[in-house]
Amino acid sequence: MREKIDFTGVEQTMLATLYLRAWESRSKDSILRDHVAAGVVDRIDYDFGKLMLRGGAGNRFMLALRSKQLDDWTADFLRRHPDSVVLHLGCGLDSRAFRLGLPVGVRWFDVDLPDVIDLRRKLYPELDGYRTIGSSVTETRWLDEIPTEYPVLVIAEGLLMYLTENENKRLLQQLTDRFSGGELLFDGFAPWVVRLTQRMSKRLARKGYPSYWTAIRDRREIERWNPRFRYLEDVPFASLYAKIPVRVYRVTYRLMNMIPASRDFYRMFRFGF
Ligand SMILES: C[S@@+](CC[C@H](N)C(=O)[O-])C[C@H]1O[C@@H](n2cnc3c(N)ncnc32)[C@H](O)[C@@H]1O
């Protein structure tokens, strides 16, 4: 039976990302090959088409490139730390743990708001080493469930922009207070993009989307928020244009990559702590 759902606001955003990954993965030249996402979309009774913004077809490549970059960094961390904890924050219905396969020894926690996790539990199997937690990441109690004696990989894909800067700072502080070391992977928008979504808030709200709150001003932003973090790497999504199989989008993103303001508007980041 298909799951009938109805989400609004920030929870609805995970349906758009799931749908775009599924769409991209149906192409024979897929960047991400997220066939789990395609299977999950088929099991949900929902009009995904209504989520698409005008001119949004190219977003499937943006999504695939960001997820692939974060997958590659995740796989690299798990190779270096086979005995580790993964905190996949704001996981939505993303299939990362299933896409990558869970090495024995890894304890993976998918964390999102309670309604999202309730749906997730109906769609994904329980596995050894894999658990879901239904809680806001801004609450502190969920962290009591996480073992602290292992290196930790924190993945926050499509999440930090929806929290306020103070919420982000508090969250990162709680992580560095608790864990002795690890890495943080996330994506972030430049300040002008955040301002633009706030100016467009009414139009976005008509489609059920919230605006962004937090921008990443430059590669040192997280170090300023919390000096335990050290910058390792960042990748502007447009710099990965060569992987896009459809020419018109490959050329568009290539042109964006030539101009610093459009190259750096959206980046994936890797920090150590
Ligand atoms: C854009 S979606 C990204 C989902 C997933 N990471 C992906 O890439 O498909 C944002 C996700 O963050 C979750 N989220 C937003 N605020 C949250 C909070 N305070 N605590 C936990 N999850 C939150 C939403 O419910 C949603 O699933």
PDB file of C-alpha atoms and ligand atoms in Angstrom:
ATOM      1  CA  MET A   1       0.000   0.000   0.000  1.00  0.00           C
ATOM      2  CA  ARG A   2       1.241   3.530  -0.783  1.00  0.00           C
ATOM      3  CA  GLU A   3       1.720   5.963   2.138  1.00  0.00           C
ATOM      4  CA  LYS A   4      -0.555   8.997   1.890  1.00  0.00           C
ATOM      5  CA  ILE A   5       1.216  12.059   3.280  1.00  0.00           C
ATOM      6  CA  ASP A   6       0.783  15.761   3.800  1.00  0.00           C
ATOM      7  CA  PHE A   7       3.715  17.881   4.952  1.00  0.00           C
ATOM      8  CA  THR A   8       4.176  21.649   4.951  1.00  0.00           C
ATOM      9  CA  GLY A   9       6.981  24.090   5.755  1.00  0.00           C
ATOM     10  CA  VAL A  10      10.472  22.852   6.465  1.00  0.00           C
ATOM     11  CA  GLU A  11       9.376  19.196   6.592  1.00  0.00           C
ATOM     12  CA  GLN A  12       8.023  19.451   3.052  1.00  0.00           C
ATOM     13  CA  THR A  13      11.475  20.403   1.733  1.00  0.00           C
ATOM     14  CA  MET A  14      12.679  16.806   2.128  1.00  0.00           C
ATOM     15  CA  LEU A  15      10.040  15.657  -0.377  1.00  0.00           C
ATOM     16  CA  ALA A  16      11.490  17.959  -3.017  1.00  0.00           C
ATOM     17  CA  THR A  17      15.034  16.679  -2.450  1.00  0.00           C
ATOM     18  CA  LEU A  18      13.876  13.055  -2.473  1.00  0.00           C
ATOM     19  CA  TYR A  19      11.951  13.600  -5.699  1.00  0.00           C
ATOM     20  CA  LEU A  20      14.864  15.364  -7.423  1.00  0.00           C
ATOM     21  CA  ARG A  21      17.250  12.537  -6.463  1.00  0.00           C
ATOM     22  CA  ALA A  22      14.805   9.951  -7.723  1.00  0.00           C
ATOM     23  CA  TRP A  23      14.332  11.904 -10.978  1.00  0.00           C
ATOM     24  CA  GLU A  24      18.071  12.285 -11.549  1.00  0.00           C
ATOM     25  CA  SER A  25      18.680   8.643 -10.750  1.00  0.00           C
ATOM     26  CA  ARG A  26      16.297   7.438 -13.449  1.00  0.00           C
ATOM     27  CA  SER A  27      18.636   8.741 -16.160  1.00  0.00           C
ATOM     28  CA  LYS A  28      21.078   6.225 -17.614  1.00  0.00           C
ATOM     29  CA  ASP A  29      23.942   8.724 -17.078  1.00  0.00           C
ATOM     30  CA  SER A  30      22.926   9.390 -13.483  1.00  0.00           C
ATOM     31  CA  ILE A  31      25.501  11.083 -11.259  1.00  0.00           C
ATOM     32  CA  LEU A  32      24.113   9.715  -7.988  1.00  0.00           C
ATOM     33  CA  ARG A  33      22.397   6.446  -8.977  1.00  0.00           C
ATOM     34  CA  ASP A  34      20.082   6.698  -5.987  1.00  0.00           C
ATOM     35  CA  HIS A  35      17.757   3.873  -6.972  1.00  0.00           C
ATOM     36  CA  VAL A  36      16.536   3.588  -3.393  1.00  0.00           C
ATOM     37  CA  ALA A  37      15.079   7.126  -3.715  1.00  0.00           C
ATOM     38  CA  ALA A  38      13.205   6.136  -6.869  1.00  0.00           C
ATOM     39  CA  GLY A  39      11.726   3.117  -5.058  1.00  0.00           C
ATOM     40  CA  VAL A  40      10.691   5.257  -2.065  1.00  0.00           C
ATOM     41  CA  VAL A  41       8.971   7.888  -4.274  1.00  0.00           C
ATOM     42  CA  ASP A  42       6.920   5.105  -5.856  1.00  0.00           C
ATOM     43  CA  ARG A  43       5.692   4.060  -2.403  1.00  0.00           C
ATOM     44  CA  ILE A  44       4.407   7.533  -1.462  1.00  0.00           C
ATOM     45  CA  ASP A  45       0.954   8.742  -2.463  1.00  0.00           C
ATOM     46  CA  TYR A  46       1.688  12.425  -3.133  1.00  0.00           C
ATOM     47  CA  ASP A  47       1.665  14.881  -6.017  1.00  0.00           C
ATOM     48  CA  PHE A  48       5.430  15.571  -6.118  1.00  0.00           C
ATOM     49  CA  GLY A  49       5.023  17.688  -9.243  1.00  0.00           C
ATOM     50  CA  LYS A  50       3.429  20.501  -7.230  1.00  0.00           C
ATOM     51  CA  LEU A  51       6.712  20.995  -5.340  1.00  0.00           C
ATOM     52  CA  MET A  52       8.685  21.985  -8.397  1.00  0.00           C
ATOM     53  CA  LEU A  53       9.625  25.646  -8.712  1.00  0.00           C
ATOM     54  CA  ARG A  54       9.625  27.331 -12.124  1.00  0.00           C
ATOM     55  CA  GLY A  55      12.830  26.488 -14.041  1.00  0.00           C
ATOM     56  CA  GLY A  56      13.665  23.866 -11.419  1.00  0.00           C
ATOM     57  CA  ALA A  57      14.607  20.997 -13.758  1.00  0.00           C
ATOM     58  CA  GLY A  58      18.317  21.817 -13.411  1.00  0.00           C
ATOM     59  CA  ASN A  59      17.990  21.482  -9.646  1.00  0.00           C
ATOM     60  CA  ARG A  60      18.096  17.705  -9.991  1.00  0.00           C
ATOM     61  CA  PHE A  61      21.748  18.016 -11.015  1.00  0.00           C
ATOM     62  CA  MET A  62      22.514  20.447  -8.194  1.00  0.00           C
ATOM     63  CA  LEU A  63      21.025  17.941  -5.761  1.00  0.00           C
ATOM     64  CA  ALA A  64      22.843  14.992  -7.285  1.00  0.00           C
ATOM     65  CA  LEU A  65      26.194  16.824  -7.247  1.00  0.00           C
ATOM     66  CA  ARG A  66      25.839  17.951  -3.638  1.00  0.00           C
ATOM     67  CA  SER A  67      24.734  14.503  -2.450  1.00  0.00           C
ATOM     68  CA  LYS A  68      27.516  12.792  -4.397  1.00  0.00           C
ATOM     69  CA  GLN A  69      30.144  15.108  -2.923  1.00  0.00           C
ATOM     70  CA  LEU A  70      28.849  14.464   0.594  1.00  0.00           C
ATOM     71  CA  ASP A  71      28.657  10.708  -0.138  1.00  0.00           C
ATOM     72  CA  ASP A  72      32.287  10.715  -1.285  1.00  0.00           C
ATOM     73  CA  TRP A  73      33.448  12.568   1.849  1.00  0.00           C
ATOM     74  CA  THR A  74      31.359  10.210   4.000  1.00  0.00           C
ATOM     75  CA  ALA A  75      32.805   7.093   2.356  1.00  0.00           C
ATOM     76  CA  ASP A  76      36.301   8.518   2.808  1.00  0.00           C
ATOM     77  CA  PHE A  77      35.677   9.158   6.532  1.00  0.00           C
ATOM     78  CA  LEU A  78      34.260   5.658   7.045  1.00  0.00           C
ATOM     79  CA  ARG A  79      37.300   4.121   5.329  1.00  0.00           C
ATOM     80  CA  ARG A  80      39.600   6.023   7.700  1.00  0.00           C
ATOM     81  CA  HIS A  81      37.392   5.381  10.751  1.00  0.00           C
ATOM     82  CA  PRO A  82      35.658   1.999  10.363  1.00  0.00           C
ATOM     83  CA  ASP A  83      34.664   2.137  14.048  1.00  0.00           C
ATOM     84  CA  SER A  84      32.749   5.409  14.156  1.00  0.00           C
ATOM     85  CA  VAL A  85      29.437   7.130  14.767  1.00  0.00           C
ATOM     86  CA  VAL A  86      27.552   8.945  11.990  1.00  0.00           C
ATOM     87  CA  LEU A  87      24.993  11.618  12.866  1.00  0.00           C
ATOM     88  CA  HIS A  88      22.958  12.305   9.737  1.00  0.00           C
ATOM     89  CA  LEU A  89      21.053  15.419  10.829  1.00  0.00           C
ATOM     90  CA  GLY A  90      17.931  16.577   9.000  1.00  0.00           C
ATOM     91  CA  CYS A  91      18.084  13.273   7.087  1.00  0.00           C
ATOM     92  CA  GLY A  92      14.583  13.648   5.610  1.00  0.00           C
ATOM     93  CA  LEU A  93      13.920  10.611   3.425  1.00  0.00           C
ATOM     94  CA  ASP A  94      17.458  10.541   2.083  1.00  0.00           C
ATOM     95  CA  SER A  95      18.771   7.018   1.566  1.00  0.00           C
ATOM     96  CA  ARG A  96      22.444   7.781   2.266  1.00  0.00           C
ATOM     97  CA  ALA A  97      23.023   4.909   4.742  1.00  0.00           C
ATOM     98  CA  PHE A  98      21.471   2.494   2.239  1.00  0.00           C
ATOM     99  CA  ARG A  99      23.100   4.063  -0.827  1.00  0.00           C
ATOM    100  CA  LEU A 100      26.566   3.767   0.675  1.00  0.00           C
ATOM    101  CA  GLY A 101      26.061   0.472   2.502  1.00  0.00           C
ATOM    102  CA  LEU A 102      26.881   0.413   6.204  1.00  0.00           C
ATOM    103  CA  PRO A 103      30.285  -1.018   7.066  1.00  0.00           C
ATOM    104  CA  VAL A 104      30.235  -3.324  10.102  1.00  0.00           C
ATOM    105  CA  GLY A 105      31.379  -1.270  13.105  1.00  0.00           C
ATOM    106  CA  VAL A 106      29.663   1.948  12.041  1.00  0.00           C
ATOM    107  CA  ARG A 107      26.772   3.187  14.202  1.00  0.00           C
ATOM    108  CA  TRP A 108      24.590   5.358  11.974  1.00  0.00           C
ATOM    109  CA  PHE A 109      21.860   7.655  13.375  1.00  0.00           C
ATOM    110  CA  ASP A 110      19.348   9.313  11.043  1.00  0.00           C
ATOM    111  CA  VAL A 111      17.832  12.296  12.893  1.00  0.00           C
ATOM    112  CA  ASP A 112      14.890  14.454  11.815  1.00  0.00           C
ATOM    113  CA  LEU A 113      11.656  15.923  13.191  1.00  0.00           C
ATOM    114  CA  PRO A 114       9.258  13.313  14.676  1.00  0.00           C
ATOM    115  CA  ASP A 115       6.697  13.303  11.802  1.00  0.00           C
ATOM    116  CA  VAL A 116       9.421  12.804   9.232  1.00  0.00           C
ATOM    117  CA  ILE A 117      10.957   9.938  11.195  1.00  0.00           C
ATOM    118  CA  ASP A 118       7.516   8.304  11.631  1.00  0.00           C
ATOM    119  CA  LEU A 119       7.176   8.218   7.837  1.00  0.00           C
ATOM    120  CA  ARG A 120      10.777   7.120   7.381  1.00  0.00           C
ATOM    121  CA  ARG A 121      10.225   4.116   9.633  1.00  0.00           C
ATOM    122  CA  LYS A 122       7.415   2.938   7.333  1.00  0.00           C
ATOM    123  CA  LEU A 123       9.593   3.198   4.227  1.00  0.00           C
ATOM    124  CA  TYR A 124      13.054   2.006   5.271  1.00  0.00           C
ATOM    125  CA  PRO A 125      14.053  -1.230   6.994  1.00  0.00           C
ATOM    126  CA  GLU A 126      15.822  -1.374  10.365  1.00  0.00           C
ATOM    127  CA  LEU A 127      19.400  -2.591   9.963  1.00  0.00           C
ATOM    128  CA  ASP A 128      22.143  -3.589  12.366  1.00  0.00           C
ATOM    129  CA  GLY A 129      24.075  -0.451  13.216  1.00  0.00           C
ATOM    130  CA  TYR A 130      21.317   1.823  11.879  1.00  0.00           C
ATOM    131  CA  ARG A 131      18.820   3.792  14.002  1.00  0.00           C
ATOM    132  CA  THR A 132      16.455   6.692  13.555  1.00  0.00           C
ATOM    133  CA  ILE A 133      15.745   9.414  16.117  1.00  0.00           C
ATOM    134  CA  GLY A 134      12.652  11.628  15.888  1.00  0.00           C
ATOM    135  CA  SER A 135      13.612  14.939  17.463  1.00  0.00           C
ATOM    136  CA  SER A 136      14.491  18.472  16.579  1.00  0.00           C
ATOM    137  CA  VAL A 137      18.285  18.725  16.403  1.00  0.00           C
ATOM    138  CA  THR A 138      17.961  21.889  18.477  1.00  0.00           C
ATOM    139  CA  GLU A 139      16.691  19.870  21.459  1.00  0.00           C
ATOM    140  CA  THR A 140      19.504  18.519  23.565  1.00  0.00           C
ATOM    141  CA  ARG A 141      18.104  15.237  24.885  1.00  0.00           C
ATOM    142  CA  TRP A 142      18.531  13.203  21.701  1.00  0.00           C
ATOM    143  CA  LEU A 143      22.305  13.469  22.060  1.00  0.00           C
ATOM    144  CA  ASP A 144      22.136  11.442  25.296  1.00  0.00           C
ATOM    145  CA  GLU A 145      21.384   8.390  23.123  1.00  0.00           C
ATOM    146  CA  ILE A 146      24.629   8.639  21.156  1.00  0.00           C
ATOM    147  CA  PRO A 147      27.812   6.848  22.261  1.00  0.00           C
ATOM    148  CA  THR A 148      30.612   9.358  22.700  1.00  0.00           C
ATOM    149  CA  GLU A 149      33.705   7.137  22.659  1.00  0.00           C
ATOM    150  CA  TYR A 150      34.071   6.939  18.842  1.00  0.00           C
ATOM    151  CA  PRO A 151      35.122   9.402  16.157  1.00  0.00           C
ATOM    152  CA  VAL A 152      31.971  11.106  14.891  1.00  0.00           C
ATOM    153  CA  LEU A 153      30.948  12.184  11.411  1.00  0.00           C
ATOM    154  CA  VAL A 154      28.207  14.822  11.414  1.00  0.00           C
ATOM    155  CA  ILE A 155      26.392  15.272   8.098  1.00  0.00           C
ATOM    156  CA  ALA A 156      23.937  18.162   7.775  1.00  0.00           C
ATOM    157  CA  GLU A 157      22.739  18.266   4.174  1.00  0.00           C
ATOM    158  CA  GLY A 158      20.129  20.923   3.419  1.00  0.00           C
ATOM    159  CA  LEU A 159      19.690  21.726   7.110  1.00  0.00           C
ATOM    160  CA  LEU A 160      21.781  24.567   8.526  1.00  0.00           C
ATOM    161  CA  MET A 161      20.143  27.228   6.316  1.00  0.00           C
ATOM    162  CA  TYR A 162      16.767  26.440   7.925  1.00  0.00           C
ATOM    163  CA  LEU A 163      18.041  26.985  11.481  1.00  0.00           C
ATOM    164  CA  THR A 164      18.871  30.393  12.894  1.00  0.00           C
ATOM    165  CA  GLU A 165      22.523  31.267  13.323  1.00  0.00           C
ATOM    166  CA  ASN A 166      22.158  30.984  17.116  1.00  0.00           C
ATOM    167  CA  GLU A 167      20.585  27.542  16.792  1.00  0.00           C
ATOM    168  CA  ASN A 168      23.464  26.462  14.578  1.00  0.00           C
ATOM    169  CA  LYS A 169      26.051  27.782  16.998  1.00  0.00           C
ATOM    170  CA  ARG A 170      24.365  26.038  19.948  1.00  0.00           C
ATOM    171  CA  LEU A 171      24.128  22.770  18.021  1.00  0.00           C
ATOM    172  CA  LEU A 172      27.794  22.841  17.041  1.00  0.00           C
ATOM    173  CA  GLN A 173      28.791  23.737  20.589  1.00  0.00           C
ATOM    174  CA  GLN A 174      26.867  20.733  21.926  1.00  0.00           C
ATOM    175  CA  LEU A 175      28.658  18.491  19.437  1.00  0.00           C
ATOM    176  CA  THR A 176      32.135  19.722  20.321  1.00  0.00           C
ATOM    177  CA  ASP A 177      31.336  19.577  24.065  1.00  0.00           C
ATOM    178  CA  ARG A 178      30.348  15.930  23.758  1.00  0.00           C
ATOM    179  CA  PHE A 179      32.619  14.356  21.143  1.00  0.00           C
ATOM    180  CA  SER A 180      36.384  14.359  21.233  1.00  0.00           C
ATOM    181  CA  GLY A 181      36.851  14.547  17.481  1.00  0.00           C
ATOM    182  CA  GLY A 182      35.490  13.985  14.014  1.00  0.00           C
ATOM    183  CA  GLU A 183      34.301  15.826  10.940  1.00  0.00           C
ATOM    184  CA  LEU A 184      31.372  18.007   9.932  1.00  0.00           C
ATOM    185  CA  LEU A 185      29.983  17.976   6.383  1.00  0.00           C
ATOM    186  CA  PHE A 186      27.331  20.425   5.255  1.00  0.00           C
ATOM    187  CA  ASP A 187      26.176  22.681   2.436  1.00  0.00           C
ATOM    188  CA  GLY A 188      25.661  26.406   2.697  1.00  0.00           C
ATOM    189  CA  PHE A 189      24.463  29.423   0.746  1.00  0.00           C
ATOM    190  CA  ALA A 190      26.066  32.845   0.373  1.00  0.00           C
ATOM    191  CA  PRO A 191      24.401  35.766   2.247  1.00  0.00           C
ATOM    192  CA  TRP A 192      22.805  37.215  -0.897  1.00  0.00           C
ATOM    193  CA  VAL A 193      20.896  33.964  -1.496  1.00  0.00           C
ATOM    194  CA  VAL A 194      19.543  33.981   2.065  1.00  0.00           C
ATOM    195  CA  ARG A 195      18.465  37.619   1.665  1.00  0.00           C
ATOM    196  CA  LEU A 196      16.801  36.776  -1.656  1.00  0.00           C
ATOM    197  CA  THR A 197      14.747  33.922  -0.139  1.00  0.00           C
ATOM    198  CA  GLN A 198      13.625  36.287   2.613  1.00  0.00           C
ATOM    199  CA  ARG A 199      12.525  38.867   0.052  1.00  0.00           C
ATOM    200  CA  MET A 200      10.693  36.100  -1.845  1.00  0.00           C
ATOM    201  CA  SER A 201       9.179  34.642   1.326  1.00  0.00           C
ATOM    202  CA  LYS A 202       5.555  35.194   0.281  1.00  0.00           C
ATOM    203  CA  ARG A 203       6.056  33.575  -3.098  1.00  0.00           C
ATOM    204  CA  LEU A 204       7.932  30.638  -1.526  1.00  0.00           C
ATOM    205  CA  ALA A 205       5.227  30.247   1.139  1.00  0.00           C
ATOM    206  CA  ARG A 206       2.585  29.900  -1.593  1.00  0.00           C
ATOM    207  CA  LYS A 207       4.457  26.737  -2.670  1.00  0.00           C
ATOM    208  CA  GLY A 208       4.782  25.714   0.992  1.00  0.00           C
ATOM    209  CA  TYR A 209       8.522  26.490   1.243  1.00  0.00           C
ATOM    210  CA  PRO A 210      10.198  28.376   4.122  1.00  0.00           C
ATOM    211  CA  SER A 211      12.940  30.991   3.600  1.00  0.00           C
ATOM    212  CA  TYR A 212      16.541  30.465   4.672  1.00  0.00           C
ATOM    213  CA  TRP A 213      17.917  31.949   7.892  1.00  0.00           C
ATOM    214  CA  THR A 214      21.608  31.183   7.982  1.00  0.00           C
ATOM    215  CA  ALA A 215      24.232  32.068   5.413  1.00  0.00           C
ATOM    216  CA  ILE A 216      27.821  30.866   5.213  1.00  0.00           C
ATOM    217  CA  ARG A 217      29.757  34.059   4.573  1.00  0.00           C
ATOM    218  CA  ASP A 218      33.116  32.480   3.731  1.00  0.00           C
ATOM    219  CA  ARG A 219      35.128  29.344   4.385  1.00  0.00           C
ATOM    220  CA  ARG A 220      36.168  30.527   7.857  1.00  0.00           C
ATOM    221  CA  GLU A 221      32.588  31.126   9.086  1.00  0.00           C
ATOM    222  CA  ILE A 222      32.346  27.941  11.158  1.00  0.00           C
ATOM    223  CA  GLU A 223      35.734  28.555  12.772  1.00  0.00           C
ATOM    224  CA  ARG A 224      34.464  31.961  13.890  1.00  0.00           C
ATOM    225  CA  TRP A 225      31.338  30.359  15.342  1.00  0.00           C
ATOM    226  CA  ASN A 226      33.313  27.710  17.174  1.00  0.00           C
ATOM    227  CA  PRO A 227      37.140  27.678  17.267  1.00  0.00           C
ATOM    228  CA  ARG A 228      37.244  23.881  17.777  1.00  0.00           C
ATOM    229  CA  PHE A 229      36.414  23.512  14.057  1.00  0.00           C
ATOM    230  CA  ARG A 230      39.124  23.742  11.439  1.00  0.00           C
ATOM    231  CA  TYR A 231      38.456  24.268   7.779  1.00  0.00           C
ATOM    232  CA  LEU A 232      39.479  21.330   5.574  1.00  0.00           C
ATOM    233  CA  GLU A 233      37.843  21.821   2.204  1.00  0.00           C
ATOM    234  CA  ASP A 234      34.990  23.389   0.293  1.00  0.00           C
ATOM    235  CA  VAL A 235      33.593  22.619  -3.131  1.00  0.00           C
ATOM    236  CA  PRO A 236      31.362  25.063  -5.029  1.00  0.00           C
ATOM    237  CA  PHE A 237      28.675  22.918  -6.597  1.00  0.00           C
ATOM    238  CA  ALA A 238      29.083  24.731  -9.947  1.00  0.00           C
ATOM    239  CA  SER A 239      32.751  23.615 -10.070  1.00  0.00           C
ATOM    240  CA  LEU A 240      31.493  20.045 -10.598  1.00  0.00           C
ATOM    241  CA  TYR A 241      29.727  21.000 -13.875  1.00  0.00           C
ATOM    242  CA  ALA A 242      31.740  18.507 -15.957  1.00  0.00           C
ATOM    243  CA  LYS A 243      29.803  15.605 -14.381  1.00  0.00           C
ATOM    244  CA  ILE A 244      26.432  16.847 -15.670  1.00  0.00           C
ATOM    245  CA  PRO A 245      25.277  14.675 -18.570  1.00  0.00           C
ATOM    246  CA  VAL A 246      22.824  17.194 -20.124  1.00  0.00           C
ATOM    247  CA  ARG A 247      24.640  19.770 -22.231  1.00  0.00           C
ATOM    248  CA  VAL A 248      22.450  22.815 -21.582  1.00  0.00           C
ATOM    249  CA  TYR A 249      22.881  22.487 -17.808  1.00  0.00           C
ATOM    250  CA  ARG A 250      26.559  21.568 -18.095  1.00  0.00           C
ATOM    251  CA  VAL A 251      27.184  24.774 -20.068  1.00  0.00           C
ATOM    252  CA  THR A 252      25.048  26.883 -17.704  1.00  0.00           C
ATOM    253  CA  TYR A 253      26.883  25.635 -14.613  1.00  0.00           C
ATOM    254  CA  ARG A 254      30.221  25.987 -16.378  1.00  0.00           C
ATOM    255  CA  LEU A 255      29.465  29.659 -17.036  1.00  0.00           C
ATOM    256  CA  MET A 256      28.384  30.084 -13.415  1.00  0.00           C
ATOM    257  CA  ASN A 257      31.674  28.567 -12.347  1.00  0.00           C
ATOM    258  CA  MET A 258      33.592  31.309 -14.210  1.00  0.00           C
ATOM    259  CA  ILE A 259      32.158  34.166 -12.111  1.00  0.00           C
ATOM    260  CA  PRO A 260      33.067  34.146  -8.379  1.00  0.00           C
ATOM    261  CA  ALA A 261      29.639  35.420  -7.198  1.00  0.00           C
ATOM    262  CA  SER A 262      27.736  32.688  -9.035  1.00  0.00           C
ATOM    263  CA  ARG A 263      30.408  30.013  -8.418  1.00  0.00           C
ATOM    264  CA  ASP A 264      30.429  30.531  -4.653  1.00  0.00           C
ATOM    265  CA  PHE A 265      26.722  31.052  -4.070  1.00  0.00           C
ATOM    266  CA  TYR A 266      26.314  27.430  -3.011  1.00  0.00           C
ATOM    267  CA  ARG A 267      29.071  25.248  -1.604  1.00  0.00           C
ATOM    268  CA  MET A 268      29.683  21.980   0.230  1.00  0.00           C
ATOM    269  CA  PHE A 269      32.030  22.203   3.224  1.00  0.00           C
ATOM    270  CA  ARG A 270      34.198  19.793   5.212  1.00  0.00           C
ATOM    271  CA  PHE A 271      35.513  20.745   8.639  1.00  0.00           C
ATOM    272  CA  GLY A 272      37.476  18.775  11.224  1.00  0.00           C
ATOM    273  CA  PHE A 273      37.229  19.102  14.995  1.00  0.00           C
TER     274      PHE A 273
HETATM  275  C1  LIG B   1      15.920  20.276   2.557  1.00  0.00           C
HETATM  276  S1  LIG B   1      15.431  18.946   3.588  1.00  0.00           S
HETATM  277  C2  LIG B   1      16.883  17.939   3.452  1.00  0.00           C
HETATM  278  C3  LIG B   1      16.608  16.506   3.762  1.00  0.00           C
HETATM  279  C4  LIG B   1      17.786  15.576   3.461  1.00  0.00           C
HETATM  280  N1  LIG B   1      18.981  15.928   4.133  1.00  0.00           N
HETATM  281  C5  LIG B   1      18.014  15.563   1.972  1.00  0.00           C
HETATM  282  O1  LIG B   1      19.055  16.086   1.515  1.00  0.00           O
HETATM  283  O2  LIG B   1      17.147  15.025   1.278  1.00  0.00           O
HETATM  284  C6  LIG B   1      15.595  19.642   5.240  1.00  0.00           C
HETATM  285  C7  LIG B   1      15.329  18.616   6.328  1.00  0.00           C
HETATM  286  O3  LIG B   1      15.708  19.190   7.579  1.00  0.00           O
HETATM  287  C8  LIG B   1      14.738  18.803   8.528  1.00  0.00           C
HETATM  288  N2  LIG B   1      14.769  19.748   9.634  1.00  0.00           N
HETATM  289  C9  LIG B   1      14.540  21.076   9.599  1.00  0.00           C
HETATM  290  N3  LIG B   1      14.658  21.622  10.824  1.00  0.00           N
HETATM  291  C10 LIG B   1      14.988  20.585  11.650  1.00  0.00           C
HETATM  292  C11 LIG B   1      15.258  20.494  13.027  1.00  0.00           C
HETATM  293  N4  LIG B   1      15.205  21.565  13.811  1.00  0.00           N
HETATM  294  N5  LIG B   1      15.574  19.283  13.542  1.00  0.00           N
HETATM  295  C12 LIG B   1      15.637  18.180  12.750  1.00  0.00           C
HETATM  296  N6  LIG B   1      15.402  18.212  11.427  1.00  0.00           N
HETATM  297  C13 LIG B   1      15.075  19.395  10.891  1.00  0.00           C
HETATM  298  C14 LIG B   1      13.429  18.839   7.761  1.00  0.00           C
HETATM  299  O4  LIG B   1      12.392  18.124   8.414  1.00  0.00           O
HETATM  300  C15 LIG B   1      13.861  18.220   6.452  1.00  0.00           C
HETATM  301  O5  LIG B   1      13.758  16.821   6.466  1.00  0.00           O
END
